mmCIF file of N, CA and C in Angstrom:
data_model
loop_
_atom_site.group_PDB
_atom_site.id
_atom_site.type_symbol
_atom_site.label_atom_id
_atom_site.label_comp_id
_atom_site.label_asym_id
_atom_site.label_seq_id
_atom_site.Cartn_x
_atom_site.Cartn_y
_atom_site.Cartn_z
ATOM 1 N N MET A 56 -25.604 60.501 149.822
ATOM 2 C CA MET A 56 -24.758 61.801 149.459
ATOM 3 C C MET A 56 -24.372 62.816 150.739
ATOM 4 N N SER A 57 -23.310 62.967 150.079
ATOM 5 C CA SER A 57 -22.373 63.647 151.241
ATOM 6 C C SER A 57 -22.730 64.999 151.139
ATOM 7 N N ARG A 58 -22.235 65.784 152.448
ATOM 8 C CA ARG A 58 -22.714 66.994 152.442
ATOM 9 C C ARG A 58 -21.509 67.933 151.754
ATOM 10 N N LEU A 59 -22.027 69.304 150.993
ATOM 11 C CA LEU A 59 -20.988 70.056 150.507
ATOM 12 C C LEU A 59 -20.560 71.157 151.399
ATOM 13 N N VAL A 60 -19.266 71.211 151.535
ATOM 14 C CA VAL A 60 -18.670 72.064 152.414
ATOM 15 C C VAL A 60 -17.751 73.066 151.557
ATOM 16 N N VAL A 61 -17.724 74.479 152.156
ATOM 17 C CA VAL A 61 -16.622 75.363 151.870
ATOM 18 C C VAL A 61 -15.693 75.819 152.410
ATOM 19 N N LEU A 62 -14.552 75.802 152.324
ATOM 20 C CA LEU A 62 -13.539 76.389 153.480
ATOM 21 C C LEU A 62 -13.106 77.636 152.661
ATOM 22 N N ARG A 63 -13.078 78.547 153.483
ATOM 23 C CA ARG A 63 -12.675 79.827 152.970
ATOM 24 C C ARG A 63 -11.700 80.646 153.880
ATOM 25 N N TRP A 64 -10.648 81.356 153.333
ATOM 26 C CA TRP A 64 -9.656 81.969 154.243
ATOM 27 C C TRP A 64 -9.186 83.151 153.293
ATOM 28 N N PRO A 65 -8.721 84.467 154.287
ATOM 29 C CA PRO A 65 -7.971 85.365 153.741
ATOM 30 C C PRO A 65 -6.481 84.996 153.274
ATOM 31 N N ASN A 66 -6.108 85.348 151.964
ATOM 32 C CA ASN A 66 -4.617 85.094 151.625
ATOM 33 C C ASN A 66 -3.798 85.339 152.792
ATOM 34 N N GLY A 67 -3.137 84.399 152.990
ATOM 35 C CA GLY A 67 -1.885 84.417 154.181
ATOM 36 C C GLY A 67 -2.323 84.583 155.630
ATOM 37 N N GLY A 68 -3.820 84.312 155.783
ATOM 38 C CA GLY A 68 -4.351 84.215 157.095
ATOM 39 C C GLY A 68 -4.102 82.886 157.853
ATOM 40 N N GLU A 69 -4.111 83.049 159.156
ATOM 41 C CA GLU A 69 -4.009 81.920 159.929
ATOM 42 C C GLU A 69 -5.482 81.053 160.326
ATOM 43 N N TRP A 70 -6.174 81.581 160.039
ATOM 44 C CA TRP A 70 -7.632 81.079 160.382
ATOM 45 C C TRP A 70 -8.380 80.906 159.069
ATOM 46 N N GLY A 71 -9.232 79.835 158.830
ATOM 47 C CA GLY A 71 -10.047 79.805 157.612
ATOM 48 C C GLY A 71 -11.625 79.543 158.436
ATOM 49 N N HIS A 72 -12.569 79.662 157.746
ATOM 50 C CA HIS A 72 -14.038 79.384 158.255
ATOM 51 C C HIS A 72 -14.599 78.183 157.215
ATOM 52 N N LEU A 73 -15.189 77.300 157.873
ATOM 53 C CA LEU A 73 -16.083 76.279 157.165
ATOM 54 C C LEU A 73 -17.388 76.632 157.376
ATOM 55 N N ALA A 74 -17.945 76.187 156.182
ATOM 56 C CA ALA A 74 -19.555 76.518 155.987
ATOM 57 C C ALA A 74 -20.233 75.299 155.080
ATOM 58 N N GLU A 75 -21.276 74.882 155.735
ATOM 59 C CA GLU A 75 -22.193 73.851 154.925
ATOM 60 C C GLU A 75 -23.008 74.392 153.949
ATOM 61 N N VAL A 76 -23.016 73.862 152.607
ATOM 62 C CA VAL A 76 -24.185 74.419 151.667
ATOM 63 C C VAL A 76 -25.290 73.352 152.104
ATOM 64 N N PRO A 77 -26.711 73.869 152.285
ATOM 65 C CA PRO A 77 -27.767 73.392 152.720
ATOM 66 C C PRO A 77 -28.306 72.492 151.291
ATOM 67 N N ASP A 78 -28.762 71.117 151.533
ATOM 68 C CA ASP A 78 -29.232 70.163 150.680
ATOM 69 C C ASP A 78 -30.004 71.096 149.709
ATOM 70 N N GLU A 79 -30.895 71.831 150.213
ATOM 71 C CA GLU A 79 -32.031 72.708 149.403
ATOM 72 C C GLU A 79 -31.633 73.858 148.718
ATOM 73 N N GLY A 80 -30.247 74.100 148.699
ATOM 74 C CA GLY A 80 -29.554 75.350 148.302
ATOM 75 C C GLY A 80 -29.595 76.426 149.205
ATOM 76 N N GLY A 81 -29.293 77.324 148.713
ATOM 77 C CA GLY A 81 -29.181 78.918 149.545
ATOM 78 C C GLY A 81 -27.934 78.956 149.752
ATOM 79 N N LEU A 82 -27.964 79.900 150.870
ATOM 80 C CA LEU A 82 -26.155 80.342 151.558
ATOM 81 C C LEU A 82 -25.740 79.333 152.242
ATOM 82 N N PRO A 83 -24.406 79.269 152.546
ATOM 83 C CA PRO A 83 -23.722 78.254 153.377
ATOM 84 C C PRO A 83 -24.078 78.656 154.727
ATOM 85 N N ARG A 84 -24.158 77.461 155.359
ATOM 86 C CA ARG A 84 -24.263 78.112 156.916
ATOM 87 C C ARG A 84 -23.027 77.553 157.538
ATOM 88 N N PHE A 85 -22.395 78.776 158.358
ATOM 89 C CA PHE A 85 -21.192 78.576 159.225
ATOM 90 C C PHE A 85 -21.247 77.267 159.988
ATOM 91 N N THR A 86 -20.043 76.609 159.893
ATOM 92 C CA THR A 86 -19.784 75.551 160.841
ATOM 93 C C THR A 86 -18.639 75.599 161.979
ATOM 94 N N GLY A 87 -17.725 76.519 161.588
ATOM 95 C CA GLY A 87 -16.706 76.644 162.612
ATOM 96 C C GLY A 87 -15.320 77.121 162.048
ATOM 97 N N PHE A 88 -14.508 77.294 162.821
ATOM 98 C CA PHE A 88 -13.032 77.974 162.212
ATOM 99 C C PHE A 88 -12.026 76.798 162.320
ATOM 100 N N VAL A 89 -11.080 76.792 161.421
ATOM 101 C CA VAL A 89 -10.088 76.010 161.269
ATOM 102 C C VAL A 89 -8.831 76.586 161.331
ATOM 103 N N ARG A 90 -7.815 76.287 162.113
ATOM 104 C CA ARG A 90 -6.529 76.839 161.699
ATOM 105 C C ARG A 90 -5.828 76.373 160.538
ATOM 106 N N MET A 91 -5.413 77.139 159.557
ATOM 107 C CA MET A 91 -4.811 76.927 158.377
ATOM 108 C C MET A 91 -3.554 76.083 158.393
ATOM 109 N N THR A 92 -2.799 75.939 159.658
ATOM 110 C CA THR A 92 -1.572 75.177 159.789
ATOM 111 C C THR A 92 -2.033 73.711 160.208
ATOM 112 N N ASP A 93 -3.322 73.377 160.356
ATOM 113 C CA ASP A 93 -3.741 72.145 160.653
ATOM 114 C C ASP A 93 -3.403 71.009 159.587
ATOM 115 N N PRO A 94 -2.674 69.970 159.935
ATOM 116 C CA PRO A 94 -2.473 69.101 158.794
ATOM 117 C C PRO A 94 -3.318 68.723 157.880
ATOM 118 N N ARG A 95 -4.480 68.414 158.664
ATOM 119 C CA ARG A 95 -5.950 67.758 157.941
ATOM 120 C C ARG A 95 -6.106 68.973 156.729
ATOM 121 N N VAL A 96 -6.157 70.397 157.131
ATOM 122 C CA VAL A 96 -6.385 71.573 156.393
ATOM 123 C C VAL A 96 -5.361 71.389 154.993
ATOM 124 N N GLN A 97 -3.937 71.311 155.527
ATOM 125 C CA GLN A 97 -2.920 71.237 154.502
ATOM 126 C C GLN A 97 -3.241 70.041 153.560
ATOM 127 N N ALA A 98 -3.462 69.023 154.038
ATOM 128 C CA ALA A 98 -3.764 67.962 153.270
ATOM 129 C C ALA A 98 -4.957 68.126 152.395
ATOM 130 N N LEU A 99 -5.734 68.885 152.613
ATOM 131 C CA LEU A 99 -7.291 68.985 151.928
ATOM 132 C C LEU A 99 -6.790 70.152 150.715
ATOM 133 N N ILE A 100 -6.213 71.052 150.883
ATOM 134 C CA ILE A 100 -5.704 72.229 150.086
ATOM 135 C C ILE A 100 -4.625 71.700 149.078
ATOM 136 N N THR A 101 -4.211 70.190 149.519
ATOM 137 C CA THR A 101 -3.059 69.535 148.456
ATOM 138 C C THR A 101 -3.669 68.800 147.551
ATOM 139 N N ARG A 102 -5.113 68.107 147.915
ATOM 140 C CA ARG A 102 -5.718 67.392 147.016
ATOM 141 C C ARG A 102 -6.869 68.253 146.174
ATOM 142 N N VAL A 103 -7.083 69.130 147.012
ATOM 143 C CA VAL A 103 -8.135 70.066 146.257
ATOM 144 C C VAL A 103 -7.573 71.462 145.939
ATOM 145 N N GLU A 104 -7.715 71.785 144.589
ATOM 146 C CA GLU A 104 -6.825 73.101 144.187
ATOM 147 C C GLU A 104 -7.839 74.581 144.722
ATOM 148 N N PRO A 105 -7.181 75.172 145.655
ATOM 149 C CA PRO A 105 -7.852 76.327 145.987
ATOM 150 C C PRO A 105 -8.015 77.267 144.622
ATOM 151 N N GLN A 106 -9.354 78.270 145.111
ATOM 152 C CA GLN A 106 -9.810 78.821 143.828
ATOM 153 C C GLN A 106 -9.915 80.332 144.625
ATOM 154 N N ARG A 107 -9.214 81.339 143.848
ATOM 155 C CA ARG A 107 -9.500 82.639 144.312
ATOM 156 C C ARG A 107 -11.006 83.059 144.199
ATOM 157 N N ALA A 108 -11.343 83.914 145.500
ATOM 158 C CA ALA A 108 -12.688 84.173 145.861
ATOM 159 C C ALA A 108 -12.664 85.818 146.310
ATOM 160 N N ASP A 109 -13.229 86.623 145.500
ATOM 161 C CA ASP A 109 -13.192 87.947 145.994
ATOM 162 C C ASP A 109 -11.767 88.401 145.815
ATOM 163 N N ASP A 110 -11.349 89.405 146.334
ATOM 164 C CA ASP A 110 -10.166 89.978 146.139
ATOM 165 C C ASP A 110 -8.965 89.489 146.857
ATOM 166 N N ASP A 111 -9.156 89.159 148.228
ATOM 167 C CA ASP A 111 -8.065 88.591 149.007
ATOM 168 C C ASP A 111 -8.393 87.488 149.521
ATOM 169 N N MET A 112 -9.303 86.663 149.145
ATOM 170 C CA MET A 112 -9.585 85.203 149.631
ATOM 171 C C MET A 112 -9.508 84.036 149.075
ATOM 172 N N TRP A 113 -9.450 82.953 149.375
ATOM 173 C CA TRP A 113 -9.240 81.751 148.648
ATOM 174 C C TRP A 113 -10.378 80.916 149.279
ATOM 175 N N GLU A 114 -10.697 79.834 148.390
ATOM 176 C CA GLU A 114 -11.857 78.990 148.873
ATOM 177 C C GLU A 114 -11.588 77.675 148.291
ATOM 178 N N VAL A 115 -11.980 76.607 149.024
ATOM 179 C CA VAL A 115 -12.003 75.279 148.596
ATOM 180 C C VAL A 115 -13.444 74.593 148.749
ATOM 181 N N HIS A 116 -13.913 73.900 147.540
ATOM 182 C CA HIS A 116 -15.328 73.268 147.915
ATOM 183 C C HIS A 116 -14.897 71.666 148.056
ATOM 184 N N PHE A 117 -15.530 71.005 148.734
ATOM 185 C CA PHE A 117 -15.147 69.369 148.928
ATOM 186 C C PHE A 117 -16.578 68.909 149.819
ATOM 187 N N THR A 118 -16.589 67.731 149.864
ATOM 188 C CA THR A 118 -17.460 66.907 150.699
ATOM 189 C C THR A 118 -17.004 66.383 152.030
ATOM 190 N N ALA A 119 -18.207 66.611 152.838
ATOM 191 C CA ALA A 119 -17.809 66.425 154.223
ATOM 192 C C ALA A 119 -17.372 64.814 154.403
ATOM 193 N N ALA A 120 -17.270 63.965 153.467
ATOM 194 C CA ALA A 120 -16.802 62.553 153.445
ATOM 195 C C ALA A 120 -15.239 62.549 153.163
ATOM 196 N N GLU A 121 -14.881 63.813 152.690
ATOM 197 C CA GLU A 121 -13.268 64.002 152.230
ATOM 198 C C GLU A 121 -11.992 64.173 153.383
ATOM 199 N N THR A 122 -12.773 64.631 154.549
ATOM 200 C CA THR A 122 -12.002 65.172 155.638
ATOM 201 C C THR A 122 -12.896 65.171 156.842
ATOM 202 N N GLU A 123 -11.854 64.848 157.907
ATOM 203 C CA GLU A 123 -12.247 64.882 159.311
ATOM 204 C C GLU A 123 -12.676 66.182 159.980
ATOM 205 N N LEU A 124 -12.517 67.482 159.069
ATOM 206 C CA LEU A 124 -12.707 68.625 159.368
ATOM 207 C C LEU A 124 -14.049 69.184 159.950
ATOM 208 N N VAL A 125 -15.003 68.247 159.181
ATOM 209 C CA VAL A 125 -16.484 68.903 159.272
ATOM 210 C C VAL A 125 -17.250 67.743 160.828
ATOM 211 N N PRO A 126 -17.588 68.507 161.575
ATOM 212 C CA PRO A 126 -18.211 67.584 162.711
ATOM 213 C C PRO A 126 -19.378 66.948 162.253
ATOM 214 N N THR A 127 -19.765 65.499 162.338
ATOM 215 C CA THR A 127 -20.953 64.865 161.909
ATOM 216 C C THR A 127 -22.014 65.022 162.863
#
């Protein structure tokens, strides 16, 4: 089973942050920052449609296996 990851960023922001969702549930754990212009990020948000989160934030939920963004 692949780990669930959340990429979250402010609308128009240069940087987003990654967080892994623990298998046992609970709050996501911070994994690192990513530049939103990174081609891997752009490919991910092309494949997985971002959803509005809160007022000025966007989110994408995906598995770690779908991208090289998440360290193993």
